[in-house]
Amino acid sequence: MSDTFIQSLQITALGMGLVFAAIILLWGLMAAMTALFRERDVAPSPPVPSLEGRGDGNEGKARAAAIAVATAIAAQRQPSAHPLPEPPTAIVSAWQLGMRTRQMSQKGNLGHRHR
Amino acid sequence: MSDTFIQSLQITALGMGLVFAAIILLWGLMAAMTALFRERDVAPSPPVPSLEGRGDGNEGKARAAAIAVATAIAAQRQPSAHPLPEPPTAIVSAWQLGMRTRQMSQKGNLGHRHR
Amino acid sequence: MSDTFIQSLQITALGMGLVFAAIILLWGLMAAMTALFRERDVAPSPPVPSLEGRGDGNEGKARAAAIAVATAIAAQRQPSAHPLPEPPTAIVSAWQLGMRTRQMSQKGNLGHRHR
Amino acid sequence: MDLSGLLAGFADFTWANALMLVIGGALIYLAIAKEYEPVLLLPIGFGCILANLGMSAYDEESFLRVIYEAGIETELLPLLIFIGVGAMIDFRPLLAQPRMALLGAAGQFGIFGTLLLASALGFPLNEAASIGVIGAIDGPTAIFVTTKLAPHLLGPIAVAAYSYMSLIPIIQPPIMRLMTTRRERLIRMDYAPRPVSRLTVVAFPIVVTVIVSLIAPSAAPLIAALMLGNILREALVVERLSKAAQNEIINIATLFLGLSIGATMTAERFLYDPVTGIQWQTLMVLGLGLLAFVVDTVAGLLFGKLMAFATGGKVNPLIGACGISAFPMAGRLSAKMALEEDPDNFILMHAMGANTAGQLASVIAGGVLLAIVTGMV
Amino acid sequence: MDLSGLLAGFADFTWANALMLVIGGALIYLAIAKEYEPVLLLPIGFGCILANLGMSAYDEESFLRVIYEAGIETELLPLLIFIGVGAMIDFRPLLAQPRMALLGAAGQFGIFGTLLLASALGFPLNEAASIGVIGAIDGPTAIFVTTKLAPHLLGPIAVAAYSYMSLIPIIQPPIMRLMTTRRERLIRMDYAPRPVSRLTVVAFPIVVTVIVSLIAPSAAPLIAALMLGNILREALVVERLSKAAQNEIINIATLFLGLSIGATMTAERFLYDPVTGIQWQTLMVLGLGLLAFVVDTVAGLLFGKLMAFATGGKVNPLIGACGISAFPMAGRLSAKMALEEDPDNFILMHAMGANTAGQLASVIAGGVLLAIVTGMV
Amino acid sequence: MDLSGLLAGFADFTWANALMLVIGGALIYLAIAKEYEPVLLLPIGFGCILANLGMSAYDEESFLRVIYEAGIETELLPLLIFIGVGAMIDFRPLLAQPRMALLGAAGQFGIFGTLLLASALGFPLNEAASIGVIGAIDGPTAIFVTTKLAPHLLGPIAVAAYSYMSLIPIIQPPIMRLMTTRRERLIRMDYAPRPVSRLTVVAFPIVVTVIVSLIAPSAAPLIAALMLGNILREALVVERLSKAAQNEIINIATLFLGLSIGATMTAERFLYDPVTGIQWQTLMVLGLGLLAFVVDTVAGLLFGKLMAFATGGKVNPLIGACGISAFPMAGRLSAKMALEEDPDNFILMHAMGANTAGQLASVIAGGVLLAIVTGMV
Ligand code: NA
Ligand code: NA
Ligand code: NA
């Protein structure tokens, strides 16, 4: 057998070993995390569309609507964890405020558009 | 006459010659293509707005509406040329699916917004 | 006192002096400008959202609506200062026309969406 | 007067270049008519055409060379794409059923199986490894690894990776039917996922980045980019950055990546080298790449059957086929086959768990391979 | 303590710089008040102001120099703009009436006419050619060619190209009235276009790229970028890339292109060189540029009349005026004049065919010129 | 076989790196849970984590190094962000009441007060100045100046600048209550702004750019970028460019800026240098930065009281607190406090005038400081 091939065999053994090692480690960590970080609030799926179960335009539309709503809710839900009763916008920098605001108006429109 | 000027004369002769040569060649090729590639399906103008005959906002709006519809239609029309009866989304990679999907939802909204 | 500290003192004196000098100069210029450039037309706030007094989504929405209207108005208002009675789009380059047009359709949608 | 500038075009144009134009056209055809990964195959095809008209990544003063040097040699483009991909992936199905991770590992055997065969066929180690990484069935990973080990093979490897990915629905089903009994395909899996807290989904990308970077440093940039995108997505407070990652950044990066890859497909490297003659290696790469996909699937299914046996028939082996990554169509395909056998058998969430695990495992495997081979070569 | 850093501003500031600030301000005025190509003249004007405040493309450590080197010297910015332009052009009107292509060729005489005059006036060949290419009446082409032949003239040439383009509706009509009889302007053209199949519109950009790259390799990058954008548009399956080309890419490229061009307009290059004195060449460039527009129009109209004669009065000479490119306003202008003579005379589609042909011919002419001159200089 | 590539990860990983991971995680926590400048602290935190996993801005072949060199060393990223910021600022409130500008100047004392203390504490001049510029309370300015004077302090300074900015509503109110009498806070200000013509809002950015560039050339790039964005906004005819500045450009620049800053936060520079031991300077920078915010506020309020006295009680001293920049939350905060004392006392427009002036003054002060120190060092 060629020298290269023997090396390849070593690589395969070592490589798959490491891959499984890493994955099993991750498995443990995921189990630990889901166990440790208990449910106070279940994570809302983020406003950006996730990837599963999308078939056709209609489904897409449905989703979009769902997302719009989810976004709107999330917008309210977001815990303003500030000592002062300030609206979140007050403690962001100039342009971020701009961002936040436009996001809101977008959400507004979204919600509005699909209502 | 200056040496440069004489060169310029040569350039002009050669240059315009080549331009006409190239254009005439293109003419032939275009004629050939339109002749060869016969109409099975006439090309739908793409969803992105084309440039002619745009005057004012209203026209713009009208167009936008037209485009929305065109897009929606195109979305259905697109021939899923796959051996399996799979929805197109099934044979695209992760993030392209994301793209496709958002496009659809966009189209959805467009169509919706203007309907 | 350390040498660096003395330098810092010099910097402070010179620095704050220059800052005040520059600001006072700007003050004068602003006063002059507002005085000179008299009101023919009061500047319409641009379509892009400005930053003050934004609190929550609703306000955001309200703004968005306002902006939509403002934009639409601005679109008409824009003085076509051309010798020929050409629509503005006629004297812009290919792709800029594209831009302008899409802007219009966007404005269209905006206005539409919020009307 | 010297008109070489004018004649250059025809002078350098060979029959091989002409053939490459046809190949580029074919890629564009697959992209448009068959919708095989159009966002990548179209730019690759067009770039391939330009590469054979004097605008290759190897021509002085070619604008594609500028993009190639700035985006591929720096590895930036595949990483930017991964930021966008990460912002599009939802890891909840995996977090809800962590054991599905194992299937992701099993789906990587194709990488090493192909490496073995390639080296047996006489490919030097760096090339064999680059070919094997097609088995990661993940474009950016394949491009990232190949750029470091055997950049001259970028063209055929990227083409193989992306065009076969489009063929998953054609390649996998027969293998799945062949290797599983109807009884197995009918197995139902109860879905009682643990609820996933927000803290978990936000901490996950950080933890993965740290662990993988320590175990397989060569995979660090890839995993970091993927997880950066994912945390932008899950943070919820930086929607603008998340949207930028999923749109501007990934779109522009994809266009330039495709063009640059295509720009490496010159006739002499892809088809016919005046010195060494026909580039059979290109065909071999395409062939071996297909094999990699098959081996991945077989290994995944075998492991699925193993889990089915180990759990006393609580796991449907079909989900073994989605460990190969190729997210998300592999996952959807398995779920679809289960539905075909039994319209009430829903295993989509399990499939998606295994599928996202495959995405992670592919990056890890690519990094591990890169590290080991770099140490050997 | 050394405060040169503070005094630097005033120390280097000359009366010529002051005058350049006024010129920059004037460009901004034209952009905002007159809407002359605002997306370009505004950044150019602002860049011109910065160039005379120590931030020119020639100052060490100037951020505009960084952008200039990365975007102009690499030729990337004009090409990125062309990708966006291509994604906005619809070639159907031309494909439906291919003979219109001839008018596009005729519209390029201005390039060479101006070249002749410029060289007669004593400009060296590289400068004369760069000035002539203003006659391409296409910004990116002019910038692309000038960058390679005479980068020190980028400022005046870009300013001429873009500001005159905005003046088309003022420059052309008198010439059109002068050179055509009412009878000719009344000619109606029957519009029976051949239907254009999808295959044609998709194959067209590829064919054009191949042909032009072989005939005029120097034009290859320009035509390749333009056609890449067009195939992204016509493919229909890569809408995201098409949108990115028409938005993110072209917007950002335009802003930086304008700034970089403006950043070359330093007082000593544009207005007054302490050594060589006043830069009369700037005025001459502006003057010759205007001439180029006129010659283009005249030649186009003459060719239009020739076609009218050759076809026995089946062609309306007015459409000869849209061969100059300046897409799409030249096309719309011709159609408008025909309508003014006869409210029922619609020649818009013919005009647009000639106009898009002019766009192609301009790029080809620019490339041919570049190739020949590069061979001579 | 050499597997150093595999072991590298663990080999180089120290306890200090581990601690930095915690710090990075803490920044991400502040960003997500507390919403402290998330768009910046999240990328910074993630970049900090990567920096301690072998992907720092100082590691060869690190992709973050590529971004750092292309975006930070060239100063491009902070400037691109400023273009976007400028396109989001409305200067009408300031133009309507120009005298508010004075408060902007007063709000910069913190820069120099901190500089004095830092140099007293033994920091060399370049570091002391960089620490002082935290008092500009403006991220891009602080980063721009620090990059030129003391790039090794980028991490702590950027972190201080951005996290304290988020704490304005916690830092300022107590000081405001402490330093103003109820009587003063009750002062009402009549708002009779001069109408601002379109010509004014368009001319303003140009005038400011020219003046500032001449007085403080070192501030020229910053002010130029800010004003470029502003004129894009006010021109109304280049909406596309204005939108690009406020979206694509600023989003991408912010993501990369944050990552690059974080990528400088390696353990040995931020926490513990094996040679010189613990990096106390980091803590000192954070402490001095906090001081800078306080001094800014105090000086602003004192100047406000002075104006109240000079105008015979026609100015509410609270608006003195918004001269510090930190636009727009400082402005909104002052207005809010006035409202708390008296629900009918609206001083928002005055506050915004002072606040935008603070933004300008901060840039000017940063440039002046940079110029003087560069001349001395
Ligand atoms: Na895989
Ligand atoms: Na032309
Ligand atoms: Na400040």
Short mmCIF file of C-alpha atoms in Angstrom, two decimals, chain C:
data_model
loop_
_atom_site.label_atom_id
_atom_site.label_comp_id
_atom_site.label_asym_id
_atom_site.label_seq_id
_atom_site.Cartn_x
_atom_site.Cartn_y
_atom_site.Cartn_z
CA MET C 1 5.07 68.44 38.37
CA SER C 2 5.96 65.94 35.69
CA ASP C 3 6.90 67.25 32.29
CA THR C 4 4.01 65.38 30.73
CA PHE C 5 1.58 67.05 33.11
CA ILE C 6 2.81 70.51 32.16
CA GLN C 7 2.39 69.62 28.51
CA SER C 8 -1.10 68.44 29.30
CA LEU C 9 -1.86 71.79 30.91
CA GLN C 10 -0.68 73.55 27.74
CA ILE C 11 -2.78 71.19 25.63
CA THR C 12 -5.83 71.85 27.77
CA ALA C 13 -5.49 75.61 27.53
CA LEU C 14 -4.80 75.59 23.81
CA GLY C 15 -7.32 72.85 23.11
CA MET C 16 -10.32 74.31 24.89
CA GLY C 17 -9.40 77.69 23.48
CA LEU C 18 -9.49 76.35 19.94
CA VAL C 19 -12.71 74.44 20.56
CA PHE C 20 -14.46 77.57 21.82
CA ALA C 21 -12.97 79.63 19.00
CA ALA C 22 -14.22 77.19 16.39
CA ILE C 23 -17.66 76.92 17.97
CA ILE C 24 -18.06 80.68 18.29
CA LEU C 25 -17.04 81.02 14.65
CA LEU C 26 -19.66 78.43 13.69
CA TRP C 27 -22.22 80.29 15.81
CA GLY C 28 -21.56 83.45 13.85
CA LEU C 29 -21.74 81.62 10.54
CA MET C 30 -24.99 79.89 11.43
CA ALA C 31 -26.51 83.20 12.50
CA ALA C 32 -25.32 84.77 9.27
CA MET C 33 -26.64 81.92 7.14
CA THR C 34 -30.10 81.82 8.70
CA ALA C 35 -30.18 85.62 8.34
CA LEU C 36 -28.93 85.73 4.75
CA PHE C 37 -30.65 82.73 3.21
CA ARG C 38 -34.16 84.05 3.79
CA GLU C 39 -37.28 82.00 3.57
CA ARG C 40 -38.41 81.58 0.09
CA ASP C 41 -39.40 78.02 0.86
CA VAL C 42 -38.97 76.58 4.32
CA ALA C 43 -36.93 73.41 4.14
CA PRO C 44 -39.14 70.33 4.21
CA SER C 45 -37.73 67.81 6.65
CA PRO C 46 -36.18 65.11 4.48
CA PRO C 47 -37.96 61.79 3.93
CA VAL C 48 -35.38 59.95 6.05
CA PRO C 49 -36.56 59.89 9.67
CA SER C 50 -34.94 62.50 11.92
CA LEU C 51 -33.84 61.50 15.38
CA GLU C 52 -35.61 63.54 18.01
CA GLY C 53 -38.56 62.55 20.13
CA ARG C 54 -39.02 58.95 19.21
CA GLY C 55 -40.33 56.76 21.97
CA ASP C 56 -42.30 53.71 21.02
CA GLY C 57 -43.60 51.79 18.03
CA ASN C 58 -46.81 53.79 17.79
CA GLU C 59 -44.96 57.04 17.64
CA GLY C 60 -42.72 55.29 15.14
CA LYS C 61 -45.75 54.37 13.08
CA ALA C 62 -47.18 57.85 13.25
CA ARG C 63 -43.84 59.21 12.09
CA ALA C 64 -43.66 56.69 9.30
CA ALA C 65 -47.03 57.83 8.08
CA ALA C 66 -45.99 61.46 8.34
CA ILE C 67 -42.84 60.66 6.45
CA ALA C 68 -44.77 58.85 3.75
CA VAL C 69 -46.94 61.91 3.23
CA ALA C 70 -43.98 64.30 3.43
CA THR C 71 -42.19 62.18 0.88
CA ALA C 72 -45.12 62.15 -1.48
CA ILE C 73 -45.50 65.92 -1.17
CA ALA C 74 -41.78 66.46 -1.56
CA ALA C 75 -41.96 64.34 -4.69
CA GLN C 76 -44.46 66.71 -6.26
CA ARG C 77 -42.91 69.81 -4.72
CA GLN C 78 -39.45 69.13 -6.14
CA PRO C 79 -38.90 72.03 -8.55
CA SER C 80 -38.09 70.68 -12.01
CA ALA C 81 -35.75 73.52 -12.87
CA HIS C 82 -35.21 72.59 -16.49
CA PRO C 83 -35.48 74.91 -19.51
CA LEU C 84 -37.37 72.20 -21.37
CA PRO C 85 -40.75 71.00 -20.10
CA GLU C 86 -39.15 67.56 -19.72
CA PRO C 87 -40.09 65.27 -16.86
CA PRO C 88 -37.03 65.11 -14.60
CA THR C 89 -36.54 61.45 -15.38
CA ALA C 90 -35.67 62.38 -18.94
CA ILE C 91 -32.45 64.09 -18.01
CA VAL C 92 -30.93 61.44 -15.80
CA SER C 93 -28.70 58.61 -16.85
CA ALA C 94 -29.93 55.09 -17.39
CA TRP C 95 -29.50 53.62 -14.00
CA GLN C 96 -30.26 56.79 -12.13
CA LEU C 97 -33.60 56.76 -13.89
CA GLY C 98 -33.95 53.25 -12.58
CA MET C 99 -33.23 54.53 -9.10
CA ARG C 100 -35.55 57.49 -9.32
CA THR C 101 -38.31 55.31 -10.63
CA ARG C 102 -37.98 52.70 -7.93
CA GLN C 103 -37.91 55.47 -5.33
CA MET C 104 -41.18 56.74 -6.76
CA SER C 105 -42.80 53.36 -6.68
CA GLN C 106 -41.55 52.97 -3.11
CA LYS C 107 -43.03 56.31 -2.17
CA GLY C 108 -46.12 55.14 -3.95
CA ASN C 109 -46.28 52.04 -1.80
CA LEU C 110 -45.52 53.95 1.36
CA GLY C 111 -48.19 56.50 0.73
CA HIS C 112 -50.51 53.68 -0.28
CA ARG C 113 -49.68 51.49 2.69
CA HIS C 114 -50.41 54.20 5.20
CA ARG C 115 -53.36 55.82 3.51
#
